PDB file of C-alpha atoms (C1' of nucleotides) in Angstrom:
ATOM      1  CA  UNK A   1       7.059  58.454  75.180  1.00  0.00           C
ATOM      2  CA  UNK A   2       9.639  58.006  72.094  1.00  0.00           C
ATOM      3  CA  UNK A   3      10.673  54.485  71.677  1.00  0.00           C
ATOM      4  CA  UNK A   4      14.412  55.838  72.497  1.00  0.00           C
ATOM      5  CA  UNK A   5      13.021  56.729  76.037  1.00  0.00           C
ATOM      6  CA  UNK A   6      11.226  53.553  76.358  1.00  0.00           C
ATOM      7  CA  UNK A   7      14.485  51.965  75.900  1.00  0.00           C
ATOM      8  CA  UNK A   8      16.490  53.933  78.553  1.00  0.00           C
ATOM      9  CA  UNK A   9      15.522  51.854  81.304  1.00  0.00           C
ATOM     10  CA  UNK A  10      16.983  48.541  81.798  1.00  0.00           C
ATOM     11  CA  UNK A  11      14.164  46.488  83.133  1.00  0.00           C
ATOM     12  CA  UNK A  12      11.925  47.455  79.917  1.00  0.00           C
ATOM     13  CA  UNK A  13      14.791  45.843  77.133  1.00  0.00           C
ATOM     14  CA  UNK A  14      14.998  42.850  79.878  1.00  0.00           C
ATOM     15  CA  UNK A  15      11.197  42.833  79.388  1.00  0.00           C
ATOM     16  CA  UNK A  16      11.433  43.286  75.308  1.00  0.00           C
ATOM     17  CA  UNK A  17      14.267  40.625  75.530  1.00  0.00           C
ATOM     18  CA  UNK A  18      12.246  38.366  77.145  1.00  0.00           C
ATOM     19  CA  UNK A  19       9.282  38.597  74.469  1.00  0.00           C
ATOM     20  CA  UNK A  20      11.788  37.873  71.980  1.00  0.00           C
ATOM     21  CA  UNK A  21      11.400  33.982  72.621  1.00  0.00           C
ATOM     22  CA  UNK A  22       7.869  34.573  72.314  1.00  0.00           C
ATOM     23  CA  UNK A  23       4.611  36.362  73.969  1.00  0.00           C
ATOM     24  CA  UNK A  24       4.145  35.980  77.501  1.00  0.00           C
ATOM     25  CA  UNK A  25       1.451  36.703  80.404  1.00  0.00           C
ATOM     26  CA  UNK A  26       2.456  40.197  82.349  1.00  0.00           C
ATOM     27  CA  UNK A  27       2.790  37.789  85.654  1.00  0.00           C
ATOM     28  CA  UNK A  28       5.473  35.760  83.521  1.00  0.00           C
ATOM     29  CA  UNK A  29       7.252  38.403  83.083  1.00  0.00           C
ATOM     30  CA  UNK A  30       7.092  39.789  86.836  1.00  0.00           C
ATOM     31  CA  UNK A  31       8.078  36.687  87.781  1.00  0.00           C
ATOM     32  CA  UNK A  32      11.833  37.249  85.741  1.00  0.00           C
ATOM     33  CA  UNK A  33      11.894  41.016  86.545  1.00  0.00           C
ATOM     34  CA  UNK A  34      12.065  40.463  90.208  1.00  0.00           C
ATOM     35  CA  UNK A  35      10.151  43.610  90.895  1.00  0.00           C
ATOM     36  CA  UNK A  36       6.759  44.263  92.167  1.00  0.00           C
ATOM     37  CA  UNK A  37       3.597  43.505  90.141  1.00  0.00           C
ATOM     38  CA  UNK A  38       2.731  47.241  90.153  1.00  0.00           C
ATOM     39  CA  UNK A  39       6.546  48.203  88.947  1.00  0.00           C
ATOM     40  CA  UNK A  40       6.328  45.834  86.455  1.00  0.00           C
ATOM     41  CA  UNK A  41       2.654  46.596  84.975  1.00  0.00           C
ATOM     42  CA  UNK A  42       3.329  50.699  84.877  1.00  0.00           C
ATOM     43  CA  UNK A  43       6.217  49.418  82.790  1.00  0.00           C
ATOM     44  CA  UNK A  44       4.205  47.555  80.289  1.00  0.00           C
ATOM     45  CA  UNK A  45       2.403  50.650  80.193  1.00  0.00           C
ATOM     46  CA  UNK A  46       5.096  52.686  79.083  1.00  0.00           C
ATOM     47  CA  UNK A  47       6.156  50.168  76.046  1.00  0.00           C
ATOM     48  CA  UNK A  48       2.427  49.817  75.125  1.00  0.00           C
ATOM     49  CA  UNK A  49       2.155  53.567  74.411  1.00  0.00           C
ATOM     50  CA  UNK A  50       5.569  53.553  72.796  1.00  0.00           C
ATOM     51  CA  UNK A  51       3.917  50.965  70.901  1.00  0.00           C
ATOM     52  CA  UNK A  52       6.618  48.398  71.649  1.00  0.00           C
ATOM     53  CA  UNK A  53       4.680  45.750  72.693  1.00  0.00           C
ATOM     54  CA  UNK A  54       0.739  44.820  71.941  1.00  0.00           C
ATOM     55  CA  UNK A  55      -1.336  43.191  74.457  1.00  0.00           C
ATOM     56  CA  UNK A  56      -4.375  40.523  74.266  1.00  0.00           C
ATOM     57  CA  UNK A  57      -6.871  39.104  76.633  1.00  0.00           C
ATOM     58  CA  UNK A  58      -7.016  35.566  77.350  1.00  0.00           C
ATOM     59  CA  UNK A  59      -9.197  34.378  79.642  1.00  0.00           C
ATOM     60  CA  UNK A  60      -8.330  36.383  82.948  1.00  0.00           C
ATOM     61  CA  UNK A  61      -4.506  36.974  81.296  1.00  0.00           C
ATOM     62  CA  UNK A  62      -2.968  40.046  79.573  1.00  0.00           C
ATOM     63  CA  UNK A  63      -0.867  38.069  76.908  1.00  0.00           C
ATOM     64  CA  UNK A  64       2.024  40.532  75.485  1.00  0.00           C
ATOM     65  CA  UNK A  65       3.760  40.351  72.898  1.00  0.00           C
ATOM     66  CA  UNK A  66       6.672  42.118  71.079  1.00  0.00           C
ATOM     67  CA  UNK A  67       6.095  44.886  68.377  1.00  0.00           C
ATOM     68  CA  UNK A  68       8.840  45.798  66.660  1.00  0.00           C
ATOM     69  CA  UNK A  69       8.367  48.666  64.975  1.00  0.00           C
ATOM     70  CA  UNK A  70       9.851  51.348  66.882  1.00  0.00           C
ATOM     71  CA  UNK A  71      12.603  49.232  66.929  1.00  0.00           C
ATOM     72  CA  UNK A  72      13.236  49.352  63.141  1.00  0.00           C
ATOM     73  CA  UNK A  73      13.112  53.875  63.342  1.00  0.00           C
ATOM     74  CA  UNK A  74      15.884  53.435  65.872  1.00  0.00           C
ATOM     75  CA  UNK A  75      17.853  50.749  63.637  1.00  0.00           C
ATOM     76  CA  UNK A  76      17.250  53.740  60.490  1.00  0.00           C
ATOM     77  CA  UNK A  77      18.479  56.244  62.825  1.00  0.00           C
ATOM     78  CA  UNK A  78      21.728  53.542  63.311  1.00  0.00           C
ATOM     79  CA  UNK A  79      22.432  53.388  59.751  1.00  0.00           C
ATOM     80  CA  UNK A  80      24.355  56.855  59.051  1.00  0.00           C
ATOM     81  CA  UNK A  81      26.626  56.203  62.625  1.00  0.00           C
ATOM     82  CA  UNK A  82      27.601  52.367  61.223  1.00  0.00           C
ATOM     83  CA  UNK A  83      28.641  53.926  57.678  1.00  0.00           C
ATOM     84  CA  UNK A  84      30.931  56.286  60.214  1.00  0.00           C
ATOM     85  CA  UNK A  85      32.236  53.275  62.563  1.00  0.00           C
ATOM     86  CA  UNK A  86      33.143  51.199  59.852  1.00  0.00           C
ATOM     87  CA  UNK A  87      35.051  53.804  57.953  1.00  0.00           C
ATOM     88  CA  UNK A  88      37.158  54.176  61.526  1.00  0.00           C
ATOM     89  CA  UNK A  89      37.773  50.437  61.125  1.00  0.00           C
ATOM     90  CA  UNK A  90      39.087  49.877  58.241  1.00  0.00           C
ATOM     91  CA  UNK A  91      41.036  53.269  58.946  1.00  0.00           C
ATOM     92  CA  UNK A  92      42.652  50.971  61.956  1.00  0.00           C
ATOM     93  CA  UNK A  93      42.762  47.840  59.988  1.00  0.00           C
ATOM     94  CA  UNK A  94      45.142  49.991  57.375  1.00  0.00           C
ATOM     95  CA  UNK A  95      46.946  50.963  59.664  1.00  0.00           C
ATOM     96  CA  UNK A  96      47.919  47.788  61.091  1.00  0.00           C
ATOM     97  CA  UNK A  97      48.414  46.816  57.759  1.00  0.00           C
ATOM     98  CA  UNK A  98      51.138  48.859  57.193  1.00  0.00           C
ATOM     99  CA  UNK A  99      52.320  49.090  60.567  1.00  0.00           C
ATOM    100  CA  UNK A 100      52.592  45.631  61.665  1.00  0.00           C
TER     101      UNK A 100
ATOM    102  CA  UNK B   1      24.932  57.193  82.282  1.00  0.00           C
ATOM    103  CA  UNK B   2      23.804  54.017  79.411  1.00  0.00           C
ATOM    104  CA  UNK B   3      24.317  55.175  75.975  1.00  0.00           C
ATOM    105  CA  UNK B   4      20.403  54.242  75.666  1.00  0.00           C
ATOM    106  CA  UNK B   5      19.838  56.456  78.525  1.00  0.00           C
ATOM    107  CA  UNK B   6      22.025  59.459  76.496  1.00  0.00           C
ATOM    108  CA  UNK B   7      19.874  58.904  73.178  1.00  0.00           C
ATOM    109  CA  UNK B   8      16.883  59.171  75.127  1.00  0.00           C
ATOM    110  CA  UNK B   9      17.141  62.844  75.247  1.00  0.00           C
ATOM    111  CA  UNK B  10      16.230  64.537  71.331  1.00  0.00           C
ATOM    112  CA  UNK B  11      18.376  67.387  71.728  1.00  0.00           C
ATOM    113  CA  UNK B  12      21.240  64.893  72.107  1.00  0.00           C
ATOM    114  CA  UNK B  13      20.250  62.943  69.409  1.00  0.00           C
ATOM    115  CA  UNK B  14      20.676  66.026  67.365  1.00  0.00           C
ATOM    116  CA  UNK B  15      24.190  66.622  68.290  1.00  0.00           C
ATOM    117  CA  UNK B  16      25.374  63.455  67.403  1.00  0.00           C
ATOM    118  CA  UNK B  17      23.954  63.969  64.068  1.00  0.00           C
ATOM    119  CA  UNK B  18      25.558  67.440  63.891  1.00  0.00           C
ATOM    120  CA  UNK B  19      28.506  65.427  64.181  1.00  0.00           C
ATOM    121  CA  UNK B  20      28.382  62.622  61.797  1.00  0.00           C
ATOM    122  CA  UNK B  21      29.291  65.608  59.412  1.00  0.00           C
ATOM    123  CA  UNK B  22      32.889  65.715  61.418  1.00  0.00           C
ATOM    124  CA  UNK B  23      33.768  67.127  64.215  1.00  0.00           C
ATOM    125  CA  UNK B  24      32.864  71.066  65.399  1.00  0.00           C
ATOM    126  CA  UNK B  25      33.551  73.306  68.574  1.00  0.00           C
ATOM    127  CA  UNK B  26      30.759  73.361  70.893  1.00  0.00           C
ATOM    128  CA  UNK B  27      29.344  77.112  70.135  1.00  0.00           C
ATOM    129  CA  UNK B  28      29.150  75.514  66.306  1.00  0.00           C
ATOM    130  CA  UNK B  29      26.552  73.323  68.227  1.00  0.00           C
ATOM    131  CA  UNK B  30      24.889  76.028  70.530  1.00  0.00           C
ATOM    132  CA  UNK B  31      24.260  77.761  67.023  1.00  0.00           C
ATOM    133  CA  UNK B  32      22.181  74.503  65.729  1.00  0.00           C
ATOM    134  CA  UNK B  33      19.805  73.928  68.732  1.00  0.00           C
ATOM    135  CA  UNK B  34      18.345  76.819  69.481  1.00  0.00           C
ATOM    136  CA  UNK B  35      19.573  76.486  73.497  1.00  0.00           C
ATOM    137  CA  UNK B  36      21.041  78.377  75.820  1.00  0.00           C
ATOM    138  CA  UNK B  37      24.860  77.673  76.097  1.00  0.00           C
ATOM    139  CA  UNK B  38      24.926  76.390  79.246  1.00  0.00           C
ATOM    140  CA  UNK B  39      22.186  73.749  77.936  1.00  0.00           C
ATOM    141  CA  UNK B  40      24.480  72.806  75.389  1.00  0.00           C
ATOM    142  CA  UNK B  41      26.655  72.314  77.840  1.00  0.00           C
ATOM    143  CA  UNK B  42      24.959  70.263  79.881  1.00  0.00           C
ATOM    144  CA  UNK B  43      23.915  67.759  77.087  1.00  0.00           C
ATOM    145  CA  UNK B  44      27.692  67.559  75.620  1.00  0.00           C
ATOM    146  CA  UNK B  45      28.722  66.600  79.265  1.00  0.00           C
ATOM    147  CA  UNK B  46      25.985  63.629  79.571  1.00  0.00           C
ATOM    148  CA  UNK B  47      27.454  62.381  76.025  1.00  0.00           C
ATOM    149  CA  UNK B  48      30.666  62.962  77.226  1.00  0.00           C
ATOM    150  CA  UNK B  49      29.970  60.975  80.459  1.00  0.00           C
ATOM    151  CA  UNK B  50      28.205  57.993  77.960  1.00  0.00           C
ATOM    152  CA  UNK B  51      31.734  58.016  75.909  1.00  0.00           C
ATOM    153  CA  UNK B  52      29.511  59.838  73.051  1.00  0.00           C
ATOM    154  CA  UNK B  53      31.783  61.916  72.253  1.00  0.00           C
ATOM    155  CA  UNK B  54      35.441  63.638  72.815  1.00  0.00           C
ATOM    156  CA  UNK B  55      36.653  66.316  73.632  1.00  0.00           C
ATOM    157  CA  UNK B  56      39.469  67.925  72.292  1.00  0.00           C
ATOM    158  CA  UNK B  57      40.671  71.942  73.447  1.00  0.00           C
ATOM    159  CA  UNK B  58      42.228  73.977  70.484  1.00  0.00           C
ATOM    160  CA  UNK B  59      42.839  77.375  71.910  1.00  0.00           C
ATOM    161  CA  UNK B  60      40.009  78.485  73.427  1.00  0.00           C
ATOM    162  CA  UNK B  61      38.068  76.466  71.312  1.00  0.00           C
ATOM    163  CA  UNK B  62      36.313  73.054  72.618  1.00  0.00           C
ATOM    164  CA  UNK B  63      35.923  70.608  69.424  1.00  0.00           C
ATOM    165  CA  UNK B  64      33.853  67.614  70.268  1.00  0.00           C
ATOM    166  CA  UNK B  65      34.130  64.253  68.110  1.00  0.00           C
ATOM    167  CA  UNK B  66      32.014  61.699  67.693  1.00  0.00           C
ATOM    168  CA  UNK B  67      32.862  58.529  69.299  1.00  0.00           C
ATOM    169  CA  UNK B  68      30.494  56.190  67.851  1.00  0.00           C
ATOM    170  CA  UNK B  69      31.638  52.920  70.024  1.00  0.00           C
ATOM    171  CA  UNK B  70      28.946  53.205  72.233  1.00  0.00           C
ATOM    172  CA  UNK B  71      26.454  53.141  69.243  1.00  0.00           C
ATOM    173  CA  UNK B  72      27.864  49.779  68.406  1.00  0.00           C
ATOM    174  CA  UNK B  73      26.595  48.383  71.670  1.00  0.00           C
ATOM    175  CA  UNK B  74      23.037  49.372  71.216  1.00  0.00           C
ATOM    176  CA  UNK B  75      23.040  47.903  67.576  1.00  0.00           C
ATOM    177  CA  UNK B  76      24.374  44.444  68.786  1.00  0.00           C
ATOM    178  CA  UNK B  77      21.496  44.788  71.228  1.00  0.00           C
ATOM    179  CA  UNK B  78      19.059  45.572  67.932  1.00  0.00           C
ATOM    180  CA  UNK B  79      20.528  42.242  66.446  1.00  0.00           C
ATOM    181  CA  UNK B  80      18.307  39.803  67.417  1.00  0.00           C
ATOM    182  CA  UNK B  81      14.931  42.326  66.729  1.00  0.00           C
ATOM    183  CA  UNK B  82      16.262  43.060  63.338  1.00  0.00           C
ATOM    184  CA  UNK B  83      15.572  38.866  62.557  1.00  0.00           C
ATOM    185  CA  UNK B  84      12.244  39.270  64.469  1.00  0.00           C
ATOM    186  CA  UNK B  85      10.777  41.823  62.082  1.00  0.00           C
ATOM    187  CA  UNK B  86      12.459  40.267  59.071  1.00  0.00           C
ATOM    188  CA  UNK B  87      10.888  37.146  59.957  1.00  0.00           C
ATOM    189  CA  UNK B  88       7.624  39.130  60.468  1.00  0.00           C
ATOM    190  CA  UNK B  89       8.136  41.069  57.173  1.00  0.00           C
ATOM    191  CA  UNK B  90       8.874  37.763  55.148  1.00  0.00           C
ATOM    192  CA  UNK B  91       5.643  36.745  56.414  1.00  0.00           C
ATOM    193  CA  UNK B  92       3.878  39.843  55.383  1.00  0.00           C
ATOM    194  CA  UNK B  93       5.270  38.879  51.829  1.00  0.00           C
ATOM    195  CA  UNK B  94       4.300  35.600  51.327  1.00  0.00           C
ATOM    196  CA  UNK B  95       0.546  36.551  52.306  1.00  0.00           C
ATOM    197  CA  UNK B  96       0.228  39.188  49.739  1.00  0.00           C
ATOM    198  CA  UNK B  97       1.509  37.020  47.212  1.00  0.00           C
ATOM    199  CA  UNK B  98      -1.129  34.250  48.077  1.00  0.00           C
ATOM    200  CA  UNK B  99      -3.902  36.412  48.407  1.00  0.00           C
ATOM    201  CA  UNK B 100      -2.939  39.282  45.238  1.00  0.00           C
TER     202      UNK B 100
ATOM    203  C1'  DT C   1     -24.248  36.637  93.503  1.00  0.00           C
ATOM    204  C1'  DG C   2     -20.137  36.392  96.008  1.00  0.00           C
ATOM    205  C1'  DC C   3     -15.215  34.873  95.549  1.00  0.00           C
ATOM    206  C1'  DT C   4     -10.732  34.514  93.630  1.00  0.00           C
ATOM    207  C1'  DC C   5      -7.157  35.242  90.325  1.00  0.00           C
ATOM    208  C1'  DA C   6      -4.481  38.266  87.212  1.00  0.00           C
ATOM    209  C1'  DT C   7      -3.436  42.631  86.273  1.00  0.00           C
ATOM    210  C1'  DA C   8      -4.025  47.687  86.221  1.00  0.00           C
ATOM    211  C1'  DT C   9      -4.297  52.095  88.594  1.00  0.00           C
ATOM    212  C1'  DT C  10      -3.470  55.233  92.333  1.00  0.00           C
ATOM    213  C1'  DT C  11      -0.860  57.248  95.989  1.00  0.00           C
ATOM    214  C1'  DC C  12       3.217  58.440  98.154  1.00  0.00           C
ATOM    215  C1'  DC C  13       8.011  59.406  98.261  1.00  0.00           C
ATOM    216  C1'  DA C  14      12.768  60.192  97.031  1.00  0.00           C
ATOM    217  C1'  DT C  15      15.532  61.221  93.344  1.00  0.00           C
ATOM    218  C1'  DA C  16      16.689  62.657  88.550  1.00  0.00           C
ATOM    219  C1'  DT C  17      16.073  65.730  84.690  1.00  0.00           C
ATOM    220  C1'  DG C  18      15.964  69.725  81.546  1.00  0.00           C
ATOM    221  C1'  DG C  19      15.967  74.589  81.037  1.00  0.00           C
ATOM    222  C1'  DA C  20      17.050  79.566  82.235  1.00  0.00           C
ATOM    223  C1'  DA C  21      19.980  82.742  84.573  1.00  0.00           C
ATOM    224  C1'  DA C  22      24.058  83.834  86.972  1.00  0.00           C
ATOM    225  C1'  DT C  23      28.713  82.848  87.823  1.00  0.00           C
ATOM    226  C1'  DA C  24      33.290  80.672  87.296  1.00  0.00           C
ATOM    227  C1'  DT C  25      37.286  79.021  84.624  1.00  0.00           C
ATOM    228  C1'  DG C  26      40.935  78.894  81.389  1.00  0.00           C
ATOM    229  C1'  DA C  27      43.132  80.381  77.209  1.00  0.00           C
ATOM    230  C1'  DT C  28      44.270  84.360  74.233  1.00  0.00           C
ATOM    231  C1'  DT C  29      44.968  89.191  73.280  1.00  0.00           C
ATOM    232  C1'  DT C  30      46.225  93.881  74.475  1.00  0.00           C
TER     233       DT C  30
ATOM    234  C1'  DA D   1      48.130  92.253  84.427  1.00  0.00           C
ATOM    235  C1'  DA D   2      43.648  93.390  82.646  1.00  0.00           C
ATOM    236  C1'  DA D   3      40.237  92.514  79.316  1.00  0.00           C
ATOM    237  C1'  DT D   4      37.940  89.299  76.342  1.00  0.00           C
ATOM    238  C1'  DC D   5      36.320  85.131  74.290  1.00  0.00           C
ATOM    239  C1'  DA D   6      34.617  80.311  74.563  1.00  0.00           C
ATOM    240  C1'  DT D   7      32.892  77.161  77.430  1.00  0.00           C
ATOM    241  C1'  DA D   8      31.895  74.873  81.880  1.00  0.00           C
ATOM    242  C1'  DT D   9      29.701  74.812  86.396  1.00  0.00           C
ATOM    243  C1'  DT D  10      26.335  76.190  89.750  1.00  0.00           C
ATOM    244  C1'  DT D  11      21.860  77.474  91.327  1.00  0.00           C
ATOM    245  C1'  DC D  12      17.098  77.501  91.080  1.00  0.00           C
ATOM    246  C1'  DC D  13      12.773  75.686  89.646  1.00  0.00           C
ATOM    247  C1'  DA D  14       9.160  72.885  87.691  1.00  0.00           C
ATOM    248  C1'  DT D  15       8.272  68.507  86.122  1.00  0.00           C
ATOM    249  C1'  DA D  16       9.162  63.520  85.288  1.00  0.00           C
ATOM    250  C1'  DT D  17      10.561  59.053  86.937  1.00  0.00           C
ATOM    251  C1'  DG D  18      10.944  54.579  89.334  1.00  0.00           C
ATOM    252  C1'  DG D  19       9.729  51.861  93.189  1.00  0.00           C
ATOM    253  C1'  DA D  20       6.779  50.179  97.168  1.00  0.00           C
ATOM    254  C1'  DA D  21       2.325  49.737  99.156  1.00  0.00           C
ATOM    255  C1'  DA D  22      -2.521  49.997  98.893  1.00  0.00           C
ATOM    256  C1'  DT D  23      -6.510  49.775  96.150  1.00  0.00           C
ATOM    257  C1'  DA D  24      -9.428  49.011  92.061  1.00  0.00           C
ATOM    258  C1'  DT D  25     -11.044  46.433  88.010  1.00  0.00           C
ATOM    259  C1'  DG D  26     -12.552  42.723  85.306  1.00  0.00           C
ATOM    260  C1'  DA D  27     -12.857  37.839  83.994  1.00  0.00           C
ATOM    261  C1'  DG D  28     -13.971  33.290  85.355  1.00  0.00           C
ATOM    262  C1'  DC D  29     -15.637  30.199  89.003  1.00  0.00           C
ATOM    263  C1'  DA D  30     -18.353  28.381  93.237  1.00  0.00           C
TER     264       DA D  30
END
DNA sequence: TGCTCATATTTCCATATGGAAATATGATTT
DNA sequence: AAATCATATTTCCATATGGAAATATGAGCA
């Protein structure tokens, strides 16, 4: 699954935002989904082979942690569309300008 | 539908790019992606629905726009990542200049 | 070895999705 | 008003998806 895909559901960014402050144990993060330990694992699943997050074994855990990668391809695909937004700011700011 | 959920889809992805390059009548589009029209149609009313894009009629023409405010949600989302992987990339740095 | 904890996988179900084909709509031209 | 062009909507189908419940796996412990 494309990263983009990955992203379309909202528990798995509540799950990336939550590895933001740092890796975590799955049942951690089941704990702040509120949903079921099954929902939450097959969603792991889904950012591991988007290759979102990376996992490791400690001790009887499964320790995740964020990988950001895919997240920088969507942030190049941003670039071109903020050249465009900004261009239909200042075309407002302008505007204001001389209409104020 | 989330904007997130709206780039999930490639073909749609596409369009948006078509657009960057200004704004063109929906068979201009059907011409680029190699779908049927009604596909088109189909994805343009998903973006539509996401606040993607506009729609404008001029005669019997449909013109869509790009309407990029949408985008700017999902890069204030990518904020906080982008420091994540610059912290991780700064990192990356300062180990290959230790070890040359 | 048997037991328990943490997590993953499987199964089931209802719903959503994308594509192709057919049809409908609305504006322009004749 | 009828015909035509551009596009939207509907219908059908196969497949994907998310969630809940049950089950399986694998590591550490008694």
């Amino acid at each position: 699954m494309s990263a983009y895909a990955a992203l379309a559901e909202p528990h798995r960014r509540q799950i990336l935002d939550l590895l933001l402050d740092g890796e975590r144990p799955a049942g951690e993060l089941v704990e702040h989904l509120g949903l079921s330990q099954p929902g939450v694992s097959k969603h792991l699943k889904v950012l591991r082979e988007a290759g979102l997050v990376a996992v490791r074994t400690e001790g009887r855990q499964r320790v995740y942690a964020l990988r950001p990668e895919p997240l920088v391809e969507v942030d190049r695909w941003l670039e071109p569309y903020r050249a465009f937004w900004s261009k239909r700011l200042d075309a407002l700011e302008r505007h204001l300008e001389e209409n104020p």
